[in-house]
XYZ file of C-alpha atoms in Angstrom:
245
model
C 33.782 -15.511 5.864
C 35.760 -12.570 7.180
C 35.964 -12.631 10.971
C 38.743 -10.188 11.854
C 38.648 -6.382 11.851
C 42.389 -6.535 11.159
C 41.805 -8.033 7.727
C 43.173 -5.685 5.029
C 39.881 -5.608 3.101
C 37.921 -4.859 6.267
C 40.318 -2.039 7.137
C 39.750 -0.480 3.724
C 35.966 -0.711 4.108
C 36.190 0.944 7.514
C 38.295 3.765 6.047
C 35.365 4.666 3.786
C 33.956 6.482 6.822
C 36.599 9.134 6.058
C 36.021 11.630 3.259
C 39.702 11.595 2.266
C 39.641 7.843 1.644
C 36.292 8.006 -0.175
C 37.686 10.602 -2.571
C 40.916 8.666 -3.029
C 39.138 5.443 -3.962
C 36.038 6.883 -5.625
C 33.952 4.544 -3.480
C 31.466 4.930 -0.647
C 29.408 2.632 1.541
C 25.620 2.393 1.700
C 23.937 0.418 4.437
C 20.572 -1.256 4.838
C 18.383 -3.280 2.479
C 16.356 -0.270 1.303
C 19.376 1.753 0.174
C 21.138 -1.235 -1.360
C 17.933 -2.009 -3.287
C 17.707 1.614 -4.471
C 21.259 1.435 -5.843
C 20.438 -1.857 -7.560
C 17.464 -0.239 -9.318
C 19.535 2.765 -10.457
C 22.327 3.193 -12.998
C 24.984 3.424 -10.281
C 27.524 0.610 -10.039
C 27.769 -1.714 -7.038
C 31.330 -2.937 -6.530
C 30.671 -5.293 -3.636
C 27.837 -6.441 -1.384
C 28.623 -7.238 2.239
C 26.269 -9.465 4.247
C 26.465 -10.252 7.939
C 26.659 -13.954 8.706
C 23.236 -15.420 9.432
C 21.312 -12.608 7.689
C 19.186 -13.210 4.605
C 20.232 -11.306 1.482
C 17.690 -10.217 -1.176
C 17.715 -12.356 -4.306
C 19.240 -9.627 -6.496
C 22.314 -9.500 -4.250
C 23.564 -12.712 -5.865
C 24.005 -10.795 -9.133
C 27.037 -9.157 -7.490
C 30.197 -10.169 -5.693
C 29.164 -10.987 -2.105
C 31.341 -11.203 0.977
C 30.015 -12.740 4.193
C 31.365 -11.172 7.377
C 31.028 -11.842 11.098
C 28.788 -9.571 13.191
C 31.761 -7.789 14.800
C 33.180 -7.007 11.353
C 29.869 -5.659 10.066
C 29.500 -3.407 13.091
C 33.074 -2.198 12.598
C 32.541 -1.048 9.011
C 29.047 0.438 9.419
C 27.764 3.525 11.169
C 24.314 2.762 12.599
C 23.551 1.532 16.102
C 21.333 -1.279 14.859
C 22.799 -2.504 11.540
C 20.480 -4.358 9.178
C 23.111 -6.835 8.091
C 23.602 -5.765 4.485
C 25.739 -3.046 2.926
C 27.223 -2.241 -0.465
C 30.361 -0.572 -1.729
C 29.271 1.796 -4.510
C 31.321 3.622 -7.146
C 30.929 7.385 -7.285
C 29.270 8.443 -10.519
C 29.911 11.302 -12.912
C 26.483 12.850 -13.396
C 25.090 14.024 -16.722
C 23.765 17.577 -17.095
C 20.609 17.333 -19.220
C 18.935 20.708 -19.905
C 17.289 21.214 -16.485
C 14.526 23.725 -15.766
C 14.484 23.574 -11.974
C 17.676 23.379 -9.935
C 18.321 23.438 -6.186
C 21.547 25.207 -5.170
C 22.880 24.415 -1.689
C 25.410 26.743 -0.047
C 27.439 25.705 3.023
C 24.858 23.402 4.629
C 26.686 21.547 7.390
C 24.163 19.064 8.723
C 24.132 15.779 6.757
C 20.488 15.218 7.671
C 19.516 18.566 6.171
C 21.511 17.940 2.995
C 20.095 14.457 2.531
C 16.535 15.596 3.218
C 16.788 18.383 0.626
C 18.053 15.956 -2.019
C 15.192 13.592 -1.159
C 12.656 16.423 -1.350
C 14.054 17.724 -4.658
C 13.588 14.232 -6.062
C 10.043 13.969 -4.670
C 9.042 17.404 -5.988
C 10.389 16.707 -9.458
C 13.298 19.153 -9.547
C 15.740 18.338 -12.334
C 19.058 18.659 -10.500
C 20.818 19.617 -7.271
C 24.127 21.468 -7.047
C 25.948 21.239 -3.714
C 28.473 24.003 -3.034
C 31.995 23.128 -1.936
C 31.571 24.340 1.644
C 28.708 21.948 2.393
C 29.002 18.654 4.253
C 30.289 15.788 2.123
C 27.686 14.348 -0.218
C 28.911 10.792 0.461
C 28.896 11.060 4.243
C 26.997 7.977 5.473
C 24.415 10.117 7.293
C 23.866 12.225 4.171
C 23.405 9.155 1.994
C 21.034 7.595 4.530
C 18.969 10.796 4.767
C 18.421 10.847 0.994
C 16.564 7.522 1.363
C 17.855 6.504 -2.054
C 17.073 9.742 -3.908
C 20.812 10.310 -4.355
C 20.650 7.540 -6.956
C 17.667 8.973 -8.836
C 18.270 12.719 -9.251
C 21.477 14.259 -10.675
C 23.505 15.793 -7.829
C 26.612 17.813 -8.637
C 29.356 19.194 -6.420
C 30.392 22.538 -7.856
C 31.571 25.976 -6.796
C 28.327 27.963 -6.792
C 29.960 31.292 -7.639
C 31.191 29.664 -10.854
C 27.986 27.772 -11.634
C 25.371 30.499 -11.094
C 26.406 32.953 -13.878
C 26.081 30.314 -16.652
C 22.670 29.370 -15.288
C 21.571 32.988 -15.565
C 22.922 33.140 -19.120
C 20.697 30.154 -19.928
C 17.613 32.007 -18.710
C 17.375 30.867 -15.103
C 15.881 33.202 -12.508
C 17.874 32.727 -9.297
C 15.886 32.864 -6.055
C 18.003 33.271 -2.913
C 16.528 32.681 0.520
C 17.233 35.453 3.028
C 15.372 37.521 5.605
C 17.117 40.766 4.631
C 15.541 43.006 1.980
C 13.495 40.051 0.761
C 10.021 39.716 -0.676
C 7.478 37.025 0.090
C 7.967 34.042 -2.202
C 4.309 34.337 -3.202
C 5.036 37.720 -4.797
C 7.847 36.435 -7.021
C 6.959 35.430 -10.602
C 7.603 31.744 -11.293
C 9.312 31.573 -14.684
C 10.054 28.542 -16.842
C 13.565 28.163 -15.401
C 14.225 28.685 -11.694
C 17.318 28.005 -9.576
C 16.557 28.054 -5.842
C 19.523 28.972 -3.628
C 19.456 28.034 0.076
C 22.191 28.561 2.634
C 23.930 27.645 5.850
C 21.795 26.753 8.872
C 23.107 29.637 10.969
C 24.409 32.241 8.555
C 22.204 31.785 5.516
C 23.384 32.300 1.949
C 26.833 33.840 1.534
C 26.688 37.542 0.670
C 28.709 37.133 -2.513
C 26.132 34.633 -3.787
C 23.224 36.857 -2.775
C 24.690 39.478 -5.099
C 24.207 37.031 -7.990
C 20.527 36.382 -7.239
C 17.638 37.869 -9.196
C 15.259 37.731 -6.231
C 15.744 37.635 -2.468
C 12.833 35.608 -1.128
C 11.491 34.762 2.308
C 8.727 32.637 3.782
C 6.515 34.684 6.117
C 6.597 33.489 9.739
C 3.353 33.963 11.665
C 4.333 32.418 15.001
C 7.161 33.055 17.466
C 9.864 30.996 15.709
C 12.784 33.062 14.436
C 13.265 30.986 11.326
C 12.517 27.714 9.556
C 14.826 24.729 9.257
C 16.628 25.024 5.913
C 15.328 21.715 4.588
C 11.743 22.632 5.518
C 12.077 26.041 3.836
C 13.584 24.457 0.736
C 10.699 21.991 0.554
C 8.044 24.704 0.782
C 9.710 26.766 -1.944
C 10.380 23.838 -4.277
C 6.763 22.713 -4.143
C 5.650 26.302 -4.804
C 7.999 26.629 -7.785
C 6.806 23.345 -9.287
C 3.184 24.375 -8.724
């Protein structure tokens, strides 16, 4: 059992809280029995399972390399206030692009909860893929991963430069819908074609102007109350469900 936060292995696990170290190692940490179970039931690879001393591990955990750690060590490497006593080190995965028909494009979203919720919703709706632009919060941020509730492991999510990715999508017959309040039409008035890429933007500034120029339709969701706007993840959910019918 590992009992010291000064242990070299423990130090490396703790460094996974930093994006730079995650990218260097190609690893990230997931915490909690639900998320660890979701990884187990996916085609992602678990490198290591970490269990807090005295906590019960699910039966499948014994299919992997397990390290038992003291409570102080587990709290040191994890991010939540009330850890559940189980975590996993997971290898980042190169996703496969398989002829999608519905794609969510995410530009410069900074809140990990919003990013994770949109990935979760895209999975629930039945979208085929998600592309996260380079200016968005890190996909493997612990709060992002937690907010996906496991959907990260079940829907292809790519990290790409959107200005490079959108033109090939259009060449393949995708209609690009960009969310904006300026010179936009109600989403209900836009024809839903067989291939749609939905582009949503930053919480405060919306979609970048250079990306708006690439869109086929500027769309908005009518607001009937006093709110100035909708949360980006809520708006994305409404539009994705509409697109999928």
